[in-house]
Coordinates of N, CA and C in Angstrom, one line a residue:
X163 N 5.5 -1.7 12.9 CA 6.0 -2.1 11.7 C 7.4 -2.7 12.1
X164 N 7.7 -4.0 11.5 CA 8.9 -4.5 11.8 C 10.0 -3.8 11.1
X165 N 11.2 -3.8 11.7 CA 12.4 -3.0 11.1 C 13.3 -4.0 10.6
X166 N 13.9 -3.5 9.4 CA 14.9 -4.3 8.8 C 16.3 -4.4 9.6
X167 N 16.9 -5.5 9.7 CA 18.1 -5.7 10.3 C 19.3 -5.5 9.5
X168 N 19.1 -5.1 8.3 CA 20.1 -4.8 7.2 C 20.0 -3.5 6.6
X169 N 21.0 -2.9 6.0 CA 21.0 -1.6 5.5 C 20.9 -1.5 4.0
X170 N 21.1 -2.6 3.3 CA 21.0 -2.6 1.8 C 19.6 -2.7 1.3
X171 N 19.3 -2.5 0.1 CA 18.1 -2.7 -0.5 C 17.7 -4.1 -0.5
X172 N 16.4 -4.4 -0.4 CA 15.9 -5.9 -0.4 C 16.5 -6.7 -1.6
X173 N 16.5 -6.1 -2.8 CA 17.0 -6.9 -4.0 C 18.4 -7.1 -3.9
X174 N 19.2 -6.3 -3.2 CA 20.5 -6.4 -2.9 C 20.8 -7.6 -2.1
X175 N 20.0 -7.7 -1.0 CA 20.1 -8.8 0.0 C 19.9 -10.1 -0.7
X176 N 18.8 -10.1 -1.6 CA 18.5 -11.5 -2.3 C 19.6 -11.8 -3.3
X177 N 20.2 -10.8 -4.0 CA 21.2 -11.1 -4.9 C 22.5 -11.6 -4.2
X178 N 22.8 -11.0 -3.0 CA 23.8 -11.6 -2.1 C 23.5 -13.0 -1.8
X179 N 22.3 -13.4 -1.5 CA 21.9 -14.7 -1.2 C 22.1 -15.7 -2.3
X180 N 21.8 -15.2 -3.5 CA 21.9 -16.0 -4.7 C 23.4 -16.3 -5.0
X181 N 24.2 -15.3 -4.6 CA 25.8 -15.4 -4.8 C 26.3 -16.5 -3.9
X182 N 25.9 -16.3 -2.6 CA 26.4 -17.2 -1.5 C 25.9 -18.7 -1.9
X183 N 24.8 -18.9 -2.3 CA 24.3 -20.2 -2.7 C 25.3 -20.8 -3.7
X184 N 25.7 -20.1 -4.7 CA 26.6 -20.6 -5.7 C 27.9 -21.1 -5.2
X185 N 28.4 -20.3 -4.3 CA 29.8 -20.5 -3.6 C 29.6 -21.7 -2.7
X186 N 28.4 -21.8 -2.0 CA 28.2 -22.8 -1.0 C 28.1 -24.2 -1.8
X187 N 27.6 -24.2 -3.0 CA 27.4 -25.4 -3.7 C 28.9 -26.0 -4.1
X188 N 29.9 -25.2 -4.1 CA 31.3 -25.7 -4.3 C 31.9 -26.0 -2.9
X189 N 31.5 -25.3 -1.8 CA 32.2 -25.4 -0.5 C 31.4 -26.1 0.6
X190 N 30.2 -26.6 0.3 CA 29.3 -27.1 1.4 C 30.0 -28.3 2.1
X191 N 30.7 -29.1 1.5 CA 31.5 -30.1 2.3 C 32.4 -29.6 3.4
X192 N 33.0 -28.5 2.9 CA 34.0 -27.9 4.0 C 33.3 -27.2 5.1
X193 N 32.1 -26.6 4.8 CA 31.4 -25.9 5.8 C 30.7 -27.1 6.7
X194 N 30.2 -28.1 6.1 CA 29.7 -29.3 6.9 C 30.7 -30.0 7.9
X195 N 32.0 -30.0 7.5 CA 33.1 -30.4 8.3 C 33.2 -29.6 9.6
X196 N 33.0 -28.3 9.3 CA 33.2 -27.3 10.4 C 31.9 -27.3 11.3
X197 N 30.7 -27.3 10.7 CA 29.4 -27.3 11.5 C 28.6 -28.2 10.7
X198 N 28.2 -29.3 11.3 CA 27.4 -30.4 10.7 C 26.0 -29.9 10.2
X199 N 25.6 -28.8 10.8 CA 24.3 -28.3 10.4 C 24.2 -27.6 9.1
X200 N 25.5 -27.2 8.7 CA 25.7 -26.5 7.4 C 26.0 -27.5 6.3
X201 N 24.9 -28.3 6.0 CA 25.0 -29.3 5.1 C 24.1 -29.1 3.7
X202 N 24.0 -30.1 3.0 CA 23.2 -30.0 1.7 C 21.8 -29.6 1.9
X203 N 21.1 -30.2 3.1 CA 19.8 -29.8 3.4 C 19.7 -28.3 3.8
X204 N 20.7 -27.9 4.6 CA 20.6 -26.5 4.9 C 20.7 -25.6 3.6
X205 N 21.5 -25.9 2.7 CA 21.7 -25.2 1.5 C 20.4 -25.3 0.7
X206 N 19.7 -26.4 0.6 CA 18.5 -26.5 -0.1 C 17.5 -25.6 0.5
X207 N 17.3 -25.6 1.8 CA 16.4 -24.9 2.6 C 16.7 -23.3 2.3
X208 N 17.8 -22.9 2.4 CA 18.2 -21.6 2.1 C 17.7 -21.0 0.7
X209 N 18.1 -21.9 -0.3 CA 17.7 -21.6 -1.6 C 16.2 -21.5 -1.8
X210 N 15.5 -22.4 -1.0 CA 14.1 -22.2 -1.1 C 13.5 -21.0 -0.5
X211 N 14.1 -20.5 0.6 CA 13.7 -19.3 1.3 C 13.9 -18.1 0.3
X212 N 15.1 -18.1 -0.4 CA 15.4 -16.9 -1.3 C 14.4 -17.0 -2.4
X213 N 14.1 -18.2 -3.0 CA 13.2 -18.3 -4.0 C 11.8 -17.7 -3.7
X214 N 11.4 -18.2 -2.5 CA 10.1 -17.6 -2.0 C 10.1 -16.1 -1.9
X215 N 11.2 -15.6 -1.5 CA 11.3 -14.1 -1.3 C 11.2 -13.3 -2.7
X216 N 11.7 -14.0 -3.7 CA 11.7 -13.5 -5.1 C 10.2 -13.6 -5.6
X217 N 9.6 -14.7 -5.3 CA 8.2 -14.9 -5.8 C 7.3 -14.0 -5.1
X218 N 7.5 -13.6 -3.9 CA 6.7 -12.7 -3.0 C 6.5 -11.4 -3.8
X219 N 7.4 -11.0 -4.7 CA 7.2 -9.8 -5.6 C 7.4 -8.5 -4.9
X220 N 7.9 -8.5 -3.7 CA 8.1 -7.2 -3.0 C 6.8 -6.5 -2.8
X221 N 6.8 -5.2 -2.8 CA 5.6 -4.3 -2.6 C 4.9 -4.0 -3.9
X222 N 5.5 -4.4 -5.0 CA 4.9 -3.9 -6.2 C 3.5 -4.4 -6.4
X223 N 3.1 -5.7 -6.1 CA 1.9 -6.2 -6.4 C 0.8 -5.5 -5.6
X224 N 1.2 -5.3 -4.2 CA 0.3 -4.8 -3.2 C 0.1 -3.3 -3.7
X225 N 1.1 -2.5 -4.1 CA 0.9 -1.2 -4.6 C 0.1 -1.1 -5.8
X226 N 0.2 -2.0 -6.7 CA -0.6 -1.9 -7.9 C -2.1 -2.2 -7.5
X227 N -2.3 -3.2 -6.6 CA -3.8 -3.3 -6.2 C -4.3 -2.3 -5.4
X228 N -3.5 -1.6 -4.6 CA -4.0 -0.3 -3.9 C -4.2 0.8 -4.9
X229 N -3.4 1.0 -5.9 CA -3.7 2.0 -6.9 C -5.0 1.7 -7.6
X230 N -5.4 0.5 -7.8 CA -6.6 0.2 -8.5 C -7.7 0.6 -7.6
X231 N -7.6 0.2 -6.4 CA -8.7 0.6 -5.3 C -8.8 2.1 -5.2
X232 N -7.7 2.8 -5.3 CA -7.7 4.2 -5.1 C -8.4 4.8 -6.4
X233 N -8.0 4.3 -7.6 CA -8.7 4.8 -8.8 C -10.3 4.7 -8.7
X234 N -10.8 3.6 -8.1 CA -12.2 3.5 -8.0 C -12.8 4.4 -7.0
X235 N -12.0 4.9 -5.9 CA -12.4 5.9 -4.9 C -12.5 7.2 -5.6
X236 N -11.4 7.5 -6.4 CA -11.3 8.9 -7.2 C -12.6 8.8 -8.2
X237 N -12.9 7.8 -8.9 CA -14.0 7.7 -9.8 C -15.3 8.0 -9.1
X238 N -15.5 7.4 -7.9 CA -16.7 7.6 -7.0 C -16.8 9.1 -6.6
X239 N -15.7 9.6 -6.1 CA -15.7 10.9 -5.7 C -16.0 12.0 -6.8
X240 N -15.5 11.8 -8.0 CA -15.9 12.6 -9.2 C -17.3 12.5 -9.6
X241 N -17.8 11.2 -9.4 CA -19.3 11.2 -9.6 C -20.1 12.0 -8.7
X242 N -19.7 12.0 -7.3 CA -20.3 12.7 -6.4 C -20.2 14.2 -6.6
X243 N -19.1 14.6 -7.2 CA -18.8 16.0 -7.5 C -19.7 16.5 -8.6
X244 N -19.8 15.6 -9.7 CA -20.6 16.0 -10.8 C -22.1 16.2 -10.4
X245 N -22.5 15.2 -9.5 CA -23.9 15.3 -8.9 C -24.1 16.6 -8.2
X246 N -23.1 17.1 -7.4 CA -23.3 18.3 -6.6 C -23.4 19.5 -7.6
X247 N -22.6 19.5 -8.6 CA -22.6 20.7 -9.5 C -24.0 20.8 -10.2
X248 N -24.6 19.6 -10.5 CA -26.0 19.6 -11.2 C -27.1 20.0 -10.1
X249 N -26.9 19.5 -8.9 CA -27.9 19.8 -8.0 C -27.9 21.2 -7.4
X250 N -26.7 21.7 -7.4 CA -26.5 23.1 -6.9 C -27.3 24.0 -7.9
X251 N -27.2 23.8 -9.2 CA -28.0 24.6 -10.1 C -29.4 24.7 -9.7
X252 N -30.1 23.6 -9.4 CA -31.5 23.5 -9.1 C -31.8 24.1 -7.7
X253 N -30.9 23.9 -6.8 CA -31.0 24.5 -5.5 C -31.0 25.9 -5.5
X254 N -30.0 26.6 -6.2 CA -30.1 28.0 -6.3 C -31.3 28.5 -7.2
X255 N -31.8 27.8 -8.1 CA -33.0 28.1 -8.9 C -34.2 28.1 -7.9
X256 N -34.3 27.0 -7.1 CA -35.5 26.9 -6.3 C -35.4 27.8 -5.1
X257 N -34.2 28.0 -4.5 CA -34.0 28.9 -3.3 C -33.0 30.0 -3.5
X258 N -33.3 30.9 -4.3 CA -32.3 31.9 -4.7 C -31.9 32.8 -3.5
X259 N -32.8 33.1 -2.6 CA -32.6 34.0 -1.5 C -32.5 33.3 -0.1
X260 N -32.5 32.0 -0.1 CA -32.6 31.3 1.2 C -31.2 30.6 1.5
X261 N -30.3 31.4 2.1 CA -28.9 30.9 2.3 C -28.9 29.7 3.2
X262 N -29.8 29.7 4.2 CA -29.8 28.5 5.1 C -30.1 27.2 4.4
X263 N -31.1 27.3 3.4 CA -31.4 26.1 2.8 C -30.3 25.7 1.8
X264 N -29.7 26.6 1.2 CA -28.6 26.4 0.3 C -27.5 25.7 1.1
X265 N -27.2 26.2 2.3 CA -26.1 25.6 3.1 C -26.4 24.2 3.5
X266 N -27.7 23.9 3.7 CA -28.1 22.5 3.9 C -27.6 21.6 2.7
X267 N -27.6 22.2 1.5 CA -27.3 21.3 0.4 C -25.8 21.3 0.0
X268 N -25.0 22.0 0.9 CA -23.6 22.1 0.8 C -23.0 23.4 0.0
X269 N -24.0 24.2 -0.3 CA -23.6 25.4 -1.1 C -22.8 26.3 -0.1
X270 N -21.7 26.8 -0.4 CA -20.9 27.7 0.5 C -20.0 27.0 1.4
X271 N -20.1 25.6 1.5 CA -19.3 24.9 2.4 C -18.7 23.7 1.6
X272 N -18.9 23.6 0.4 CA -18.5 22.4 -0.4 C -17.0 22.3 -0.6
X273 N -16.3 23.3 -0.4 CA -14.9 23.2 -0.5 C -14.3 22.3 0.6
X274 N -14.9 22.4 1.8 CA -14.6 21.5 2.9 C -14.8 20.0 2.6
X275 N -15.7 19.7 1.7 CA -16.1 18.3 1.4 C -15.4 17.8 0.1
X276 N -15.1 18.6 -0.8 CA -14.7 18.1 -2.1 C -13.6 17.2 -2.2
X277 N -12.6 17.3 -1.3 CA -11.5 16.4 -1.5 C -11.2 15.4 -0.3
X278 N -12.2 15.4 0.6 CA -12.1 14.4 1.7 C -13.1 13.3 1.6
X279 N -12.6 12.0 1.6 CA -13.5 10.9 1.3 C -14.5 10.8 2.5
X280 N -14.1 11.0 3.7 CA -14.9 10.8 4.9 C -16.0 11.8 4.9
X281 N -15.7 13.1 4.6 CA -16.6 14.2 4.6 C -17.6 14.0 3.4
X282 N -17.1 13.6 2.2 CA -18.0 13.4 1.1 C -19.0 12.3 1.4
X283 N -18.5 11.2 2.0 CA -19.4 10.1 2.4 C -20.6 10.6 3.4
X284 N -20.1 11.4 4.4 CA -21.2 11.9 5.2 C -22.1 12.8 4.6
X285 N -21.6 13.6 3.7 CA -22.4 14.6 2.9 C -23.4 13.8 2.0
X286 N -23.0 12.7 1.3 CA -23.8 12.1 0.4 C -25.0 11.3 1.2
X287 N -24.4 10.7 2.3 CA -25.3 9.9 3.1 C -26.5 10.7 3.6
X288 N -26.2 12.1 4.0 CA -27.3 12.9 4.5 C -28.1 13.6 3.4
X289 N -27.6 13.6 2.1 CA -28.2 14.4 1.1 C -29.6 13.9 0.8
X290 N -29.9 12.7 0.8 CA -31.2 12.2 0.4 C -32.2 12.7 1.4
X291 N -31.9 12.7 2.7 CA -32.9 13.4 3.6 C -33.1 14.8 3.3
X292 N -32.0 15.6 3.1 CA -32.2 17.0 2.7 C -33.0 17.2 1.5
X293 N -32.9 16.3 0.4 CA -33.5 16.3 -0.8 C -35.0 16.1 -0.5
X294 N -35.4 15.1 0.4 CA -36.7 14.7 0.7 C -37.4 15.8 1.4
X295 N -36.7 16.6 2.1 CA -37.3 17.7 2.9 C -37.7 18.8 2.0
X296 N -37.1 19.1 0.9 CA -37.3 20.1 -0.1 C -37.6 19.6 -1.5
X297 N -38.0 18.4 -1.6 CA -38.2 17.7 -2.8 C -39.3 18.5 -3.8
X298 N -40.4 18.8 -3.1 CA -41.5 19.5 -3.8 C -41.1 20.8 -4.4
X299 N -40.3 21.6 -3.7 CA -39.8 22.8 -4.2 C -38.9 22.6 -5.4
X300 N -38.0 21.6 -5.2 CA -37.0 21.3 -6.3 C -37.6 20.8 -7.6
X301 N -38.7 19.9 -7.3 CA -39.4 19.5 -8.5 C -40.2 20.5 -9.1
X302 N -40.7 21.4 -8.4 CA -41.5 22.6 -9.1 C -40.5 23.5 -9.9
X303 N -39.2 23.5 -9.4 CA -38.3 24.3 -10.2 C -37.8 23.7 -11.4
X304 N -38.1 22.3 -11.5 CA -37.7 21.6 -12.8 C -36.6 20.5 -12.6
X305 N -36.2 20.3 -11.3 CA -35.1 19.3 -11.0 C -35.6 18.0 -11.4
X306 N -34.7 17.2 -12.3 CA -35.1 15.9 -12.7 C -35.3 14.9 -11.6
X307 N -36.3 14.1 -11.7 CA -36.4 13.0 -10.7 C -35.2 12.1 -10.4
X308 N -34.6 11.7 -11.6 CA -33.4 11.0 -11.6 C -32.3 11.5 -10.8
X309 N -32.2 12.9 -10.9 CA -31.0 13.5 -10.1 C -31.3 13.5 -8.7
X310 N -32.6 13.6 -8.3 CA -33.0 13.7 -6.9 C -32.8 12.3 -6.2
X311 N -32.9 11.3 -7.0 CA -32.9 9.9 -6.5 C -31.5 9.4 -6.5
X312 N -30.6 10.1 -7.3 CA -29.2 9.5 -7.5 C -28.3 9.3 -6.1
X313 N -28.5 10.3 -5.2 CA -27.6 10.3 -4.0 C -27.5 8.9 -3.3
X314 N -28.5 8.2 -3.3 CA -28.4 6.9 -2.6 C -27.4 5.9 -3.1
X315 N -27.5 5.8 -4.5 CA -26.5 4.9 -5.2 C -25.0 5.5 -5.1
X316 N -24.9 6.8 -5.3 CA -23.6 7.3 -5.3 C -23.0 7.2 -3.8
X317 N -23.8 7.3 -2.8 CA -23.2 7.1 -1.4 C -22.8 5.7 -1.2
X318 N -23.6 4.8 -1.7 CA -23.3 3.4 -1.5 C -21.9 3.0 -2.3
X319 N -21.8 3.5 -3.6 CA -20.6 3.2 -4.3 C -19.3 3.9 -3.7
X320 N -19.5 5.1 -3.2 CA -18.3 5.7 -2.6 C -18.0 5.0 -1.3
X321 N -18.8 4.6 -0.4 CA -18.7 3.9 0.8 C -17.9 2.5 0.5
X322 N -18.4 1.8 -0.5 CA -17.8 0.5 -0.9 C -16.4 0.8 -1.3
X323 N -16.2 1.7 -2.3 CA -14.9 1.9 -2.8 C -13.9 2.4 -1.7
X324 N -14.3 3.2 -0.7 CA -13.5 3.7 0.4 C -13.2 2.5 1.4
X325 N -14.2 1.7 1.6 CA -14.0 0.6 2.5 C -12.9 -0.4 1.9
X326 N -13.0 -0.7 0.6 CA -12.1 -1.5 -0.1 C -10.6 -1.0 -0.2
X327 N -10.5 0.3 -0.3 CA -9.2 1.0 -0.3 C -8.7 0.9 1.1
X328 N -9.3 1.2 2.1 CA -8.8 1.1 3.5 C -8.4 -0.3 3.9
X329 N -9.3 -1.3 3.5 CA -9.0 -2.7 3.7 C -7.6 -3.1 3.1
X330 N -7.4 -2.7 1.8 CA -6.2 -2.9 1.1 C -4.9 -2.3 1.8
X331 N -5.1 -1.1 2.3 CA -4.0 -0.4 3.0 C -3.6 -1.3 4.2
X332 N -4.7 -1.9 4.9 CA -4.3 -2.6 6.1 C -3.6 -4.0 5.7
X333 N -4.0 -4.7 4.7 CA -3.5 -5.9 4.3 C -2.1 -5.6 3.8
X334 N -1.9 -4.6 3.1 CA -0.5 -4.1 2.5 C 0.4 -4.1 3.7
X335 N 0.0 -3.4 4.8 CA 0.8 -3.2 6.0 C 1.2 -4.6 6.6
X336 N 0.3 -5.5 6.6 CA 0.6 -6.8 7.2 C 1.6 -7.5 6.3
X337 N 1.3 -7.5 5.0 CA 2.1 -8.2 4.1 C 3.6 -7.8 4.2
X338 N 3.7 -6.3 4.2 CA 5.1 -5.7 4.4 C 5.8 -6.2 5.6
X339 N 5.0 -6.4 6.7 CA 5.7 -6.8 8.0 C 6.2 -8.2 7.8
X340 N 5.3 -9.1 7.1 CA 5.7 -10.5 7.0 C 6.9 -10.6 6.0
X341 N 7.0 -9.7 5.1 CA 8.1 -9.8 4.1 C 9.4 -9.4 4.8
X342 N 9.2 -8.4 5.6 CA 10.5 -7.9 6.3 C 10.9 -9.0 7.3
X343 N 10.1 -9.7 8.0 CA 10.5 -10.8 8.9 C 11.2 -11.9 8.1
X344 N 10.6 -12.2 6.8 CA 11.2 -13.2 6.0 C 12.6 -12.9 5.5
X345 N 12.7 -11.5 5.3 CA 14.0 -11.2 4.7 C 15.0 -11.0 5.8
X346 N 14.6 -10.5 7.1 CA 15.5 -10.7 8.2 C 16.0 -12.0 8.5
X347 N 15.2 -13.0 8.4 CA 15.6 -14.4 8.6 C 16.6 -14.9 7.5
X348 N 16.4 -14.4 6.3 CA 17.5 -14.7 5.3 C 18.8 -14.0 5.7
X349 N 18.7 -12.8 6.0 CA 19.9 -12.0 6.4 C 20.7 -12.6 7.5
X350 N 19.9 -13.1 8.5 CA 20.6 -13.8 9.8 C 21.3 -15.1 9.2
X351 N 20.7 -15.9 8.3 CA 21.3 -17.0 7.8 C 22.6 -16.7 7.1
X352 N 22.5 -15.7 6.2 CA 23.7 -15.2 5.5 C 24.8 -14.8 6.4
X353 N 24.4 -14.1 7.4 CA 25.4 -13.7 8.4 C 26.1 -14.9 9.1
X354 N 25.3 -15.8 9.4 CA 25.9 -17.0 10.0 C 26.9 -17.7 9.1
X355 N 26.5 -17.7 7.8 CA 27.4 -18.4 6.8 C 28.7 -17.6 6.7
X356 N 28.6 -16.2 6.8 CA 29.7 -15.4 6.7 C 30.6 -15.6 8.0
X357 N 30.0 -15.8 9.2 CA 30.8 -16.0 10.3 C 31.5 -17.5 10.2
X358 N 30.8 -18.4 9.7 CA 31.3 -19.7 9.5 C 32.5 -19.7 8.6
X359 N 32.4 -18.8 7.5 CA 33.5 -18.7 6.4 C 34.7 -18.3 7.1
X360 N 34.7 -17.4 8.1 CA 35.9 -17.0 8.7 C 36.6 -18.0 9.4
X361 N 36.0 -19.1 9.8 CA 36.7 -20.2 10.3 C 37.1 -21.3 9.3
X362 N 36.0 -21.5 8.4 CA 36.3 -22.6 7.4 C 37.5 -22.1 6.6
X363 N 37.6 -21.0 6.2 CA 38.7 -20.4 5.3 C 39.6 -19.5 6.1
X364 N 40.1 -19.8 7.3 CA 40.9 -19.1 8.1 C 42.3 -18.9 7.5
X365 N 42.6 -19.7 6.6 CA 43.9 -19.5 5.9 C 43.8 -19.1 4.5
X366 N 42.7 -18.6 4.1 CA 42.4 -18.2 2.7 C 41.6 -16.8 2.8
X367 N 42.2 -15.8 2.8 CA 41.5 -14.5 2.9 C 40.7 -14.3 1.7
X368 N 41.1 -14.7 0.5 CA 40.3 -14.4 -0.8 C 39.0 -15.2 -0.7
X369 N 39.1 -16.4 -0.2 CA 37.9 -17.3 -0.2 C 36.9 -16.7 1.0
X370 N 37.5 -16.3 1.9 CA 36.6 -15.6 3.1 C 35.9 -14.4 2.6
X371 N 36.6 -13.6 1.8 CA 35.9 -12.4 1.2 C 34.7 -12.6 0.4
X372 N 34.7 -13.9 -0.3 CA 33.6 -14.2 -1.2 C 32.3 -14.2 -0.4
X373 N 32.3 -14.5 0.9 CA 31.1 -14.6 1.7 C 30.7 -13.4 2.4
X374 N 31.5 -12.3 2.3 CA 31.2 -11.1 3.0 C 29.9 -10.4 2.4
X375 N 29.3 -9.6 3.2 CA 28.0 -8.9 2.9 C 28.5 -7.7 1.9
X376 N 27.5 -7.5 1.0 CA 27.9 -6.4 0.0 C 28.0 -5.0 0.8
X377 N 28.9 -4.2 0.4 CA 29.1 -2.9 1.0 C 28.0 -2.0 0.7
X378 N 27.6 -1.2 1.7 CA 26.5 -0.1 1.4 C 26.9 1.1 2.0
X379 N 26.6 2.2 1.3 CA 27.0 3.5 1.8 C 25.7 4.4 1.6
X380 N 25.0 4.6 2.7 CA 23.9 5.5 2.7 C 22.7 5.1 1.8
X381 N 22.5 3.8 1.6 CA 21.4 3.4 0.8 C 20.1 3.3 1.7
X382 N 19.0 3.8 1.1 CA 17.8 3.7 1.8 C 17.0 2.5 1.5
X383 N 16.7 1.7 2.5 CA 16.2 0.4 2.2 C 14.6 0.4 2.5
X384 N 14.0 1.5 2.8 CA 12.7 1.7 3.1 C 11.8 1.4 2.0
X385 N 10.6 0.9 2.1 CA 9.7 0.7 1.1 C 8.9 2.0 0.8
X386 N 8.1 1.9 -0.3 CA 7.2 3.2 -0.6 C 6.2 3.3 0.5
X387 N 5.8 2.2 1.0 CA 4.7 2.1 2.1 C 5.2 3.0 3.3
X388 N 6.5 2.7 3.7 CA 7.0 3.3 4.8 C 7.2 4.8 4.6
X389 N 7.6 5.1 3.4 CA 7.8 6.6 3.1 C 6.5 7.3 3.1
X390 N 5.4 6.5 2.8 CA 4.0 7.2 2.8 C 3.3 7.2 4.1
X391 N 3.9 6.5 5.0 CA 3.2 6.3 6.3 C 2.7 7.5 7.0
X392 N 3.6 8.6 6.9 CA 3.2 9.9 7.6 C 2.5 10.8 6.6
X393 N 2.2 10.4 5.5 CA 1.5 11.4 4.5 C 0.4 10.7 3.8
X394 N -0.6 11.6 3.4 CA -1.8 10.9 2.8 C -1.5 10.9 1.4
X395 N -0.9 9.9 0.9 CA -0.7 9.7 -0.6 C -1.8 9.4 -1.3
X396 N -2.7 8.5 -0.9 CA -3.8 8.0 -1.7 C -5.1 8.7 -1.1

């Protein structure tokens, strides 16, 4: 993960950029006299970079999309849980004294499965074979055919939801890295302008101060993603 070269929040950096642009519109000729590269074209390009950074929307869009994917995973997990509860009834009815068969169906070990996406996927994938192995006894006990056929679809839906969630986590990481690189570039440009201002306005302390970076004290500029990186939030 790329690291920020600045200590303020992203929005503070962009607000600083907006402020600098307004001052530059008044002073661009003086900057150009000092450094020919600091001209109207330079100003226009900087304004474009800052506008693009605002349009990027930060991490809010990615986080919203990830939350939507997560909700689908949670819905699929809950559907699998409901199925297990119903199936467990018929398993205990058909095999009341056969602990080994009950365990095949997850009875007694379901707590290990309930809240783990990967374990639930493995469980649901293998459930059809387990049901087929004992189908006659379950049917004789009265288990509905629709219940016995359901694991195939539930497994597919959970796998798809899980895959989409993991894919979005990956693209969110890439997008975050690209955004940090873009903001670092803007920060470097603003620092260059600040350094130039020290020379352009060497006789005007008040004007030099207008181009100074905003003061920060102990501000955490990390994104939600970076804070989640070490924990299983979703």
